[in-house]
mmCIF file of C-alpha atoms and ligand atoms in Angstrom:
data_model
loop_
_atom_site.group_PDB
_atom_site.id
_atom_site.type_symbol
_atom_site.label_atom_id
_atom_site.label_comp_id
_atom_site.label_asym_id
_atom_site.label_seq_id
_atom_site.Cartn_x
_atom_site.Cartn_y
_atom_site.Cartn_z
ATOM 1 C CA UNK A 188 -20.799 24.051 81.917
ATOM 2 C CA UNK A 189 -20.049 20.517 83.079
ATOM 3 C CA UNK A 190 -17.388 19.414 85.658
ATOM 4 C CA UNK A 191 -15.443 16.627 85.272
ATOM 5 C CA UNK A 192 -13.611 14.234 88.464
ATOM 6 C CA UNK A 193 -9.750 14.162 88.379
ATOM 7 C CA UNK A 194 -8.635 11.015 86.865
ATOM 8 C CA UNK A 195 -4.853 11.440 88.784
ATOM 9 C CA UNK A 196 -2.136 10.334 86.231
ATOM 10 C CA UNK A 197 -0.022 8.174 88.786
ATOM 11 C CA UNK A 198 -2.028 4.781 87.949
ATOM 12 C CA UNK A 199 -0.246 4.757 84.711
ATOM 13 C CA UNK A 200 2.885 5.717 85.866
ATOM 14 C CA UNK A 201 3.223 2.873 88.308
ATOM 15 C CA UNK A 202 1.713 0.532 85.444
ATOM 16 C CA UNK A 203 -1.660 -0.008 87.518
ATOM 17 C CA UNK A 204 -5.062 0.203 85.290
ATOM 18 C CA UNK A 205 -6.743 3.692 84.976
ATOM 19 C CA UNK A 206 -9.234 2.392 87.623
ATOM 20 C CA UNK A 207 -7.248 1.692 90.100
ATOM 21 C CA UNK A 208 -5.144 5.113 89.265
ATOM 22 C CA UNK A 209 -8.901 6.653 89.614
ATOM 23 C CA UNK A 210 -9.830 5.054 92.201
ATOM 24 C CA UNK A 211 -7.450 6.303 94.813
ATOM 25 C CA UNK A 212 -9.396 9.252 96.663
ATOM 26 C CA UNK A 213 -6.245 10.892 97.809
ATOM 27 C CA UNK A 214 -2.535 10.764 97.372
ATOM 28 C CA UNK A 215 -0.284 12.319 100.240
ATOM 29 C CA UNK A 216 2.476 14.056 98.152
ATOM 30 C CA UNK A 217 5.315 12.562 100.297
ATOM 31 C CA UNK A 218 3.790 9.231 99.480
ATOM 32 C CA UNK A 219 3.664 10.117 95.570
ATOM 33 C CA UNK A 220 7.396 11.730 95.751
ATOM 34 C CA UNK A 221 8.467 8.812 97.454
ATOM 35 C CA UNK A 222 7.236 6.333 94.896
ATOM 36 C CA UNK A 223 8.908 8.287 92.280
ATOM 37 C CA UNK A 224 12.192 8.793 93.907
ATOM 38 C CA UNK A 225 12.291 4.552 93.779
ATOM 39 C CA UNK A 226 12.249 4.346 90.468
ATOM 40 C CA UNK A 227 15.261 3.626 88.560
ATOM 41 C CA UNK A 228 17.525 6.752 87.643
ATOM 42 C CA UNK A 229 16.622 6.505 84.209
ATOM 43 C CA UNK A 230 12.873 6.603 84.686
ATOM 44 C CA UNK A 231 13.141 8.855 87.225
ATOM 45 C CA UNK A 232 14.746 11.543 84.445
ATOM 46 C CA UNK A 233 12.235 10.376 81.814
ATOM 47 C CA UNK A 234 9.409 11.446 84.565
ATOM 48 C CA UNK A 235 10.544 14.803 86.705
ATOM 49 C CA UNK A 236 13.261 15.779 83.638
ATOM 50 C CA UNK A 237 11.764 15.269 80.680
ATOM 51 C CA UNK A 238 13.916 17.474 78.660
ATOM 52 C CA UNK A 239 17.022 16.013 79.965
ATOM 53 C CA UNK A 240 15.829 12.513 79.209
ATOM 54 C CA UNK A 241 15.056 13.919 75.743
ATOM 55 C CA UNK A 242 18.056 15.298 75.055
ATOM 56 C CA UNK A 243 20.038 12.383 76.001
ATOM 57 C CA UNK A 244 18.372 10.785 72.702
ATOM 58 C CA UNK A 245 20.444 13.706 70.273
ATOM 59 C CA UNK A 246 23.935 11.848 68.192
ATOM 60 C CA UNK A 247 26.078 12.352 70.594
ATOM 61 C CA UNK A 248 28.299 15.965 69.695
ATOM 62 C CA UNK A 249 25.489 17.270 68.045
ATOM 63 C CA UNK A 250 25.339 20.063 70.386
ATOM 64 C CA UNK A 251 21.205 20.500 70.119
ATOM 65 C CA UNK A 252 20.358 24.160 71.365
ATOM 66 C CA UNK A 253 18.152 23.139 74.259
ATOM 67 C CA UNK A 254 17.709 25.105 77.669
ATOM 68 C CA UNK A 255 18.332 22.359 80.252
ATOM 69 C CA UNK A 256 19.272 24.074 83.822
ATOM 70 C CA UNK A 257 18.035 27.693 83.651
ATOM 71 C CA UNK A 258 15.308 25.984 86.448
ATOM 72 C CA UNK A 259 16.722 22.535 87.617
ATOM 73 C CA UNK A 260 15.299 22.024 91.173
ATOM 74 C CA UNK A 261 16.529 19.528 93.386
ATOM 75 C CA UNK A 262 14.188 16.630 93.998
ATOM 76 C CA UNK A 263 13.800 17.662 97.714
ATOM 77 C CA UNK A 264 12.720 21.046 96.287
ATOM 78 C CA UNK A 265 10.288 18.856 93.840
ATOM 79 C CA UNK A 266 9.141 16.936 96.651
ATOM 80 C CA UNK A 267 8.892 19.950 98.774
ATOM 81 C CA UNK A 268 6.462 21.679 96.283
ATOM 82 C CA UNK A 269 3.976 18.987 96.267
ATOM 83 C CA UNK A 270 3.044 20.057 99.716
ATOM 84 C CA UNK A 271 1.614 23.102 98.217
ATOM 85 C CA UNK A 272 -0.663 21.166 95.499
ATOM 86 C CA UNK A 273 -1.508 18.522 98.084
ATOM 87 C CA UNK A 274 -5.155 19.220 99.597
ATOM 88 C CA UNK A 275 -6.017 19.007 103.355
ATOM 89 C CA UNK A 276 -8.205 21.143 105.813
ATOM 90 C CA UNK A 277 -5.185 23.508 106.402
ATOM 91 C CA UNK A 278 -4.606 23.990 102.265
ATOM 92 C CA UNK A 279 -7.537 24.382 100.526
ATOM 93 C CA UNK A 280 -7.315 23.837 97.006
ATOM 94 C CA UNK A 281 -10.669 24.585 95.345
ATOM 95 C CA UNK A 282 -12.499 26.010 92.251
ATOM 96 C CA UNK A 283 -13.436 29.675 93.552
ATOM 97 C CA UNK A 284 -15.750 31.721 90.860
ATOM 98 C CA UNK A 285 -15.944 32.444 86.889
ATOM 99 C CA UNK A 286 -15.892 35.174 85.260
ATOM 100 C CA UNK A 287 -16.837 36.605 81.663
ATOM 101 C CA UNK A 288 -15.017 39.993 82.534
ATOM 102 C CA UNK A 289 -12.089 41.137 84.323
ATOM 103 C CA UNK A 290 -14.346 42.957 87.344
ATOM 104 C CA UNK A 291 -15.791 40.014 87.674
ATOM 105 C CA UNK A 292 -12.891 38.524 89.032
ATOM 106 C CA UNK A 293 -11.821 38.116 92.424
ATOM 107 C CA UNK A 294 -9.662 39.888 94.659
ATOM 108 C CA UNK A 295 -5.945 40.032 94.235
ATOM 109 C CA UNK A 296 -4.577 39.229 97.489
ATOM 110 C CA UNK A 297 -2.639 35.967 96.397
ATOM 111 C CA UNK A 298 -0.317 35.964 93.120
ATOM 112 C CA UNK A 299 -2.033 34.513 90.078
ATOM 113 C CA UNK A 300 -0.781 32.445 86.946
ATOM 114 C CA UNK A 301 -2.471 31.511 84.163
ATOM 115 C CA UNK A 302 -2.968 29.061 81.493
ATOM 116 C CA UNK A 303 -3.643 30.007 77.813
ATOM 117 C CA UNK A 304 -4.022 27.807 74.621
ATOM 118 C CA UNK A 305 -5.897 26.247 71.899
ATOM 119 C CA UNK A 306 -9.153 24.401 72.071
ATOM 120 C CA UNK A 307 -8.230 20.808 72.371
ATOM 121 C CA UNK A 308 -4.573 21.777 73.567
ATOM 122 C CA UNK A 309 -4.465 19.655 76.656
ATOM 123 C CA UNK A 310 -5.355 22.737 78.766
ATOM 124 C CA UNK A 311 -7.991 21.290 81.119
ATOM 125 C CA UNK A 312 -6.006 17.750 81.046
ATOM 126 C CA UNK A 313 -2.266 19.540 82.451
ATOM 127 C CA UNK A 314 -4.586 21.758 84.812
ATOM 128 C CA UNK A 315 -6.368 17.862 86.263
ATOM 129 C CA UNK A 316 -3.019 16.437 86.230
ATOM 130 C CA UNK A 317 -1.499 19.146 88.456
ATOM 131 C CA UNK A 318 -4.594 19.329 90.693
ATOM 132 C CA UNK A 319 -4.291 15.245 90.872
ATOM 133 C CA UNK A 320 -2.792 15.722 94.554
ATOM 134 C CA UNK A 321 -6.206 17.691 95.038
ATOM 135 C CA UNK A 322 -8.890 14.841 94.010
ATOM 136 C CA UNK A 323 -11.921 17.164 95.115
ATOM 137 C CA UNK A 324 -11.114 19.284 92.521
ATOM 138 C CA UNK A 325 -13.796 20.012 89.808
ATOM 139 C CA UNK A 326 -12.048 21.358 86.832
ATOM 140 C CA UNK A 327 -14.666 22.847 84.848
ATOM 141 C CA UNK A 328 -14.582 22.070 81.181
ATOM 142 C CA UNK A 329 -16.984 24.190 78.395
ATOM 143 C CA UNK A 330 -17.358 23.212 75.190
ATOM 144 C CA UNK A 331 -20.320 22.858 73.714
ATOM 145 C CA UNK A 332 -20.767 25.488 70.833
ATOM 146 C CA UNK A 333 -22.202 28.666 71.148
ATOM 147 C CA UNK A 334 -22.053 28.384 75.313
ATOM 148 C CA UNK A 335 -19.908 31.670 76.621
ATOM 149 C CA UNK A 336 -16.472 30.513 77.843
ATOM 150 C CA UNK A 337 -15.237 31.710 81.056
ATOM 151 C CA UNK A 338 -12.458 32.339 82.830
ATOM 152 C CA UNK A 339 -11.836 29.934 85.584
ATOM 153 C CA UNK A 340 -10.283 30.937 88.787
ATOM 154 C CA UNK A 341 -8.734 28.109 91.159
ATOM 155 C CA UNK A 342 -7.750 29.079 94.765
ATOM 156 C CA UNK A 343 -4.787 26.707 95.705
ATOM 157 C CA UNK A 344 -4.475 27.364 99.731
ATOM 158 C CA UNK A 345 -3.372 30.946 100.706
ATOM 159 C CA UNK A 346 -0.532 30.449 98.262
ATOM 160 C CA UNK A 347 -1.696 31.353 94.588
ATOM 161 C CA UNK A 348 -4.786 31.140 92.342
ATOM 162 C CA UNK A 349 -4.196 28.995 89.001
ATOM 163 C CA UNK A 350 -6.304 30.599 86.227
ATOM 164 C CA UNK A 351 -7.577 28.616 83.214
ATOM 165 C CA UNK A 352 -8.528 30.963 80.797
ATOM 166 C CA UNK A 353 -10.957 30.144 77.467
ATOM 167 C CA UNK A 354 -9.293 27.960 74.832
ATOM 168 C CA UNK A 355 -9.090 30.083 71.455
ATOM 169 C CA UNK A 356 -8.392 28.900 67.844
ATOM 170 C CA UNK A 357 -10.017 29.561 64.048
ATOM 171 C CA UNK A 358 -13.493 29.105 66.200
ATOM 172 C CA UNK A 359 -13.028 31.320 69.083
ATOM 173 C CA UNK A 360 -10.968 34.095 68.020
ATOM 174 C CA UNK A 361 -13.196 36.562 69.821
ATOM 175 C CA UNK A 362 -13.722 35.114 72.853
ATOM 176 C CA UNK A 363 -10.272 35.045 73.113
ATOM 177 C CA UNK A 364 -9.178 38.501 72.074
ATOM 178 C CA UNK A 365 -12.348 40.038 74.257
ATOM 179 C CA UNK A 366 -11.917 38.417 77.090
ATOM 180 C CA UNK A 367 -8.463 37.339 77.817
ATOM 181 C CA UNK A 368 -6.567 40.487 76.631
ATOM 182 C CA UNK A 369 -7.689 42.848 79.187
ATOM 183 C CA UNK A 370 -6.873 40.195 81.629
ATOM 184 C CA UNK A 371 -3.376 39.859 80.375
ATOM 185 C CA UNK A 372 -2.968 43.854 79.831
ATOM 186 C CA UNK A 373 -4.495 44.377 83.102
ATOM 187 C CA UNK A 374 -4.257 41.468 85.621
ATOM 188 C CA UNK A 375 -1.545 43.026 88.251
ATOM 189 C CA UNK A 376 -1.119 40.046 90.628
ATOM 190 C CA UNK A 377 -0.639 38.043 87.395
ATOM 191 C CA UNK A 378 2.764 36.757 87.888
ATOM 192 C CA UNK A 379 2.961 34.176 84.735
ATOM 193 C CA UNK A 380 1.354 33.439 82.483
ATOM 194 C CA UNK A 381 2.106 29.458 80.828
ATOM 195 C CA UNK A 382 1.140 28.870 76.998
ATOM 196 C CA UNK A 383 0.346 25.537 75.920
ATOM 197 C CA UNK A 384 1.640 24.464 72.731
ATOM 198 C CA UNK A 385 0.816 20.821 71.211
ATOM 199 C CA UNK A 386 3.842 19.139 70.991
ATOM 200 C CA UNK A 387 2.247 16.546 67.991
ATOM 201 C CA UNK A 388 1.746 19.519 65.930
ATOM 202 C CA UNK A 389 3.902 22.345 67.247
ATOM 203 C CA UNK A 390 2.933 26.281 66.986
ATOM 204 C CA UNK A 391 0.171 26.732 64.717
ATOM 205 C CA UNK A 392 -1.086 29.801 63.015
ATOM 206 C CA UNK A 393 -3.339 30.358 66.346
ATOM 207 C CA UNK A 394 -0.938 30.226 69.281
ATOM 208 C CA UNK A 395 0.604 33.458 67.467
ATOM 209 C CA UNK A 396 -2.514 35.122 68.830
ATOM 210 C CA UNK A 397 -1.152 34.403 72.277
ATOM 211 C CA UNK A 398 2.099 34.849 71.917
ATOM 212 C CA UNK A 399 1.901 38.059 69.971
ATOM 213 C CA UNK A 400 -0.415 39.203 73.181
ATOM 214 C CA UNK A 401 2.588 38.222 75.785
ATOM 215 C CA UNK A 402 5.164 39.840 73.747
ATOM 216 C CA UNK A 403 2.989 43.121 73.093
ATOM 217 C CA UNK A 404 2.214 43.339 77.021
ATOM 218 C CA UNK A 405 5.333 42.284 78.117
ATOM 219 C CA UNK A 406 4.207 39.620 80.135
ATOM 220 C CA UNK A 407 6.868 37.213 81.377
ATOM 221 C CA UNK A 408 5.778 33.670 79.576
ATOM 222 C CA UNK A 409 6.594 29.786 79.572
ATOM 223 C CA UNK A 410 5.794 27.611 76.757
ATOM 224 C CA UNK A 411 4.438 24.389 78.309
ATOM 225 C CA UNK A 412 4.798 21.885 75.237
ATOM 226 C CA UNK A 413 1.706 19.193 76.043
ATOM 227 C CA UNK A 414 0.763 15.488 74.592
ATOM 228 C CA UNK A 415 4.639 14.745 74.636
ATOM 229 C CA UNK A 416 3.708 10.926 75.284
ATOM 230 C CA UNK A 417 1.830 10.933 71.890
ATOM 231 C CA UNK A 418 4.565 10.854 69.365
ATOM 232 C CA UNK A 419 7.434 9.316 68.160
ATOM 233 C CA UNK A 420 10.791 10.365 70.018
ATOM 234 C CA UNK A 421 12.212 11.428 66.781
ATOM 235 C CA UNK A 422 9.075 13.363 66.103
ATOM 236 C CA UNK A 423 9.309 14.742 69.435
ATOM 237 C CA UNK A 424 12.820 15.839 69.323
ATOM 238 C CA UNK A 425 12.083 18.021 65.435
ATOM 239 C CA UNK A 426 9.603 19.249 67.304
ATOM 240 C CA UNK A 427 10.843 20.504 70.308
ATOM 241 C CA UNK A 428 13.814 21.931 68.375
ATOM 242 C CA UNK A 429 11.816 23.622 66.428
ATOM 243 C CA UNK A 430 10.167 25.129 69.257
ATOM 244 C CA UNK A 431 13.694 25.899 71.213
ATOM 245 C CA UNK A 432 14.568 28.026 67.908
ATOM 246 C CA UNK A 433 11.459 30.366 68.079
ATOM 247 C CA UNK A 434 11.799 31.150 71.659
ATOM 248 C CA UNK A 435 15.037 31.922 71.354
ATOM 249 C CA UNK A 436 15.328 34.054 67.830
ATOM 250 C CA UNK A 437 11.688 35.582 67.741
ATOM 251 C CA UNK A 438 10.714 35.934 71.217
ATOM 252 C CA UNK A 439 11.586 38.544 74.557
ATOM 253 C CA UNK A 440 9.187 37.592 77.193
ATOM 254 C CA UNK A 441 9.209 34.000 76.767
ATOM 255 C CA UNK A 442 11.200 31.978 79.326
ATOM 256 C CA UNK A 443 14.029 30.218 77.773
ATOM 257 C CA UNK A 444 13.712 26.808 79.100
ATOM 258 C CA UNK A 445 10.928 24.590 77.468
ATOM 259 C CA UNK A 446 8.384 22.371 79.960
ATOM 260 C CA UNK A 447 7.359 19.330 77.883
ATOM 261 C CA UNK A 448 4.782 17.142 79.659
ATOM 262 C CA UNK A 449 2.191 14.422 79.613
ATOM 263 C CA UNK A 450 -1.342 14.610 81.569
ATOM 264 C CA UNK A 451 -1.633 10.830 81.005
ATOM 265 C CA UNK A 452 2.018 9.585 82.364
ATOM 266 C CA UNK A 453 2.444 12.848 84.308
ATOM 267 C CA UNK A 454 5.940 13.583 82.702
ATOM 268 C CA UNK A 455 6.837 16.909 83.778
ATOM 269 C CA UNK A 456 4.170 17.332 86.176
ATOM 270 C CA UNK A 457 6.360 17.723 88.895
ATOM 271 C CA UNK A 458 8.758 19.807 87.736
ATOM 272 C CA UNK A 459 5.882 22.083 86.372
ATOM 273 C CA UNK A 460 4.387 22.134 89.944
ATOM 274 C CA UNK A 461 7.818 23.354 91.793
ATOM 275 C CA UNK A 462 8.148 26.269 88.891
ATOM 276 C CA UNK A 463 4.762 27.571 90.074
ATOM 277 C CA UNK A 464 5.606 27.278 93.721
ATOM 278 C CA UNK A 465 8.483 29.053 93.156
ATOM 279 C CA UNK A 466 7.212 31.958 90.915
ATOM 280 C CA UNK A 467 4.774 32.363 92.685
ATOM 281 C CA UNK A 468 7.153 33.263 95.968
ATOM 282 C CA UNK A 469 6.275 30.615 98.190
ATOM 283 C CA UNK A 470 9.598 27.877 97.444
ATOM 284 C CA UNK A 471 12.443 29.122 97.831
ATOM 285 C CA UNK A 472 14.712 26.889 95.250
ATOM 286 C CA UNK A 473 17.966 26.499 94.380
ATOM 287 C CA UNK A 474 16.259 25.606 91.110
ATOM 288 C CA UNK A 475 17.553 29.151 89.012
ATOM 289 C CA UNK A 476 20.809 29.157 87.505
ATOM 290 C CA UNK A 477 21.703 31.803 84.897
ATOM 291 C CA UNK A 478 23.635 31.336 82.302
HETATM 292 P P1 LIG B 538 -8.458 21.482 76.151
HETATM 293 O O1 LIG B 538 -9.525 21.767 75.128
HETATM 294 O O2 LIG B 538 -7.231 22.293 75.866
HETATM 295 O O3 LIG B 538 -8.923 21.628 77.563
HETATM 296 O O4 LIG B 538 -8.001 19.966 75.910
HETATM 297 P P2 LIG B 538 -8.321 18.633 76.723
HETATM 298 O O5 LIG B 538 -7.584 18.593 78.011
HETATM 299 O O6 LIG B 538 -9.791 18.425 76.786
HETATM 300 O O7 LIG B 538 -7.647 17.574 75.760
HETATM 301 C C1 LIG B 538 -8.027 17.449 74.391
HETATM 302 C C2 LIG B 538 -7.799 15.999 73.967
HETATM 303 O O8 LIG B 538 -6.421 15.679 74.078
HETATM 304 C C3 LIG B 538 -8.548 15.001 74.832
HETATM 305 O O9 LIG B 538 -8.979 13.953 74.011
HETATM 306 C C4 LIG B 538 -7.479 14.514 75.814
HETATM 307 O O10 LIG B 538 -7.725 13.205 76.270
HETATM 308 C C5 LIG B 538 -6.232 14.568 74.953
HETATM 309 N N1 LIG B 538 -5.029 14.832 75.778
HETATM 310 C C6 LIG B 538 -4.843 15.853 76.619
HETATM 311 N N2 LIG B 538 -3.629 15.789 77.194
HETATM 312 C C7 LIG B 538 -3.046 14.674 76.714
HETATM 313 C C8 LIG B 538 -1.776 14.046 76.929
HETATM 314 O O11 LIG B 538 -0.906 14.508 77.687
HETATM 315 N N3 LIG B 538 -1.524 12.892 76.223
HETATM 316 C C9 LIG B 538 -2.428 12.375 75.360
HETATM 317 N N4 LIG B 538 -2.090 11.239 74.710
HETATM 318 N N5 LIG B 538 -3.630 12.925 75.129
HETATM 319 C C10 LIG B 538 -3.939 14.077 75.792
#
């Protein structure tokens, strides 16, 4: 199993080189939130609402289905939430243990969420980017054929442990179904669980496995759309209606409201990060409207 440093995503956001993005030991959240709050409105959107700034791209009266405000924070809530991702000696944000099997893992004091998705997804990327506040942070990364995949547990203060579970696909089906199923089925401090979907490509035959598991547990569920930066907007827009459409007709436990983002310009980063706070019961928002 090999570790890999946190390469934080603001460099390229602020249009410095990746070196001098990875070369910043720490960012103070207020400091980050602050430089994004100066940016003009219409970048701002394109960064914390990516959606929004997507859907502002449909012909005008087309009416495109798309979830927009079931959770739309306020930036002070965004800005508040940071606080919780931002390391320092009274929040410790830190890789805690592994584990191949569910009593292996540890205890289940703080809520839990969890990230699920196909090798090569953008899984360990989203988890860097929303640890970038947190540069100590060794997300661990296996690969290699034929070495066991694990279950990676992430203790983020007293707050909430963010779980990376094993990548499946056509190569892993079993470590998938073996390992992460009794977690999902029996997990009970597991408040959501967030499936990652490849925006270039959209669901594939494989993310059914996932999403088949979520519905048959009844697991409350987000579908995190990654890579958004990588294709065309018109691309990106078929896509993510596409995407809108399943959740809506062939889905129950799936949250309505898409998260699109970006580990390399950190679109949607933010807004990811106040979801968990929230969910997990430590931000109070005004984020939740339903309609
Ligand atoms: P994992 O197997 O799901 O953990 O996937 P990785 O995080 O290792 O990403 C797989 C590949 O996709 C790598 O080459 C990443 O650099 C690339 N990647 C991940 N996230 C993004 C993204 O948001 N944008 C772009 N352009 N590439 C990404």
């Amino acid at each position: 199993m090999a570790s890999h440093r946190l390469r934080p995503c603001v460099g390229r956001l602020f249009g410095m080189g990746p070196e001098l993005g990875s070369g910043r030991r720490a960012y103070s959240a207020f400091q980050a939130f602050t430089e994004v709050l100066r940016l003009p409105s219409k970048q701002l959107t394109k960064l914390v609402f990516p959606l929004q700034e997507l859907h502002g791209h449909f012909v005008p009266g087309s009416r495109p289905d798309l979830h927009l405000n079931i959770f739309h924070p306020s930036l002070e809530d965004i800005a508040r939430a940071e606080s919780f991702f931002t390391a320092s000696a009274r929040n410790r944000i830190e890789y805690l243990s592994s584990a191949v099997r569910l009593d292996h893992a540890p205890d289940l004091r703080r809520p839990e969420v969890c990230f699920i998705g196909r090798s090569n997804v953008g899984k360990s990327s989203l988890i860097k980017a929303l640890f970038s506040l947190a540069p100590e942070v060794e997300v661990r990364v296996s690969k290699k054929p034929g070495h066991t995949k694990k279950i990676n547990f992430y203790k983020v203060g007293k707050y909430f442990t963010l779980v990376d579970m094993p990548g499946y696909g056509y190569r892993a089906p079993e470590d998938f179904v073996d390992m992460v199923e009794t977690y999902l089925k029996e997990r009970k401090n597991l408040m959501r669980t967030f499936l990652l979907v490849d925006s270039v490509v959209g669901i594939q035959k494989a993310d059914n496995i996932a999403i088949e598991m979520c519905e048959e547990f009844a697991l409350p569920y987000v579908m995190v759309l990654t890579k958004i930066d990588k294709s065309s907007k018109g691309h990106l827009l078929k896509q993510v209606l596409q995407i809108q459409k399943f959740v809506d007709t062939k889905t129950q436990g799936c949250f309505p409201q898409l998260f699109p983002v970006s580990a390399m310009t950190c679109s949607g980063i933010h807004l990811l990060r106040c979801f968990i706070a929230d969910i997990t019961g430590n931000l109070k928002t005004t984020g939740f409207q339903f309609s």
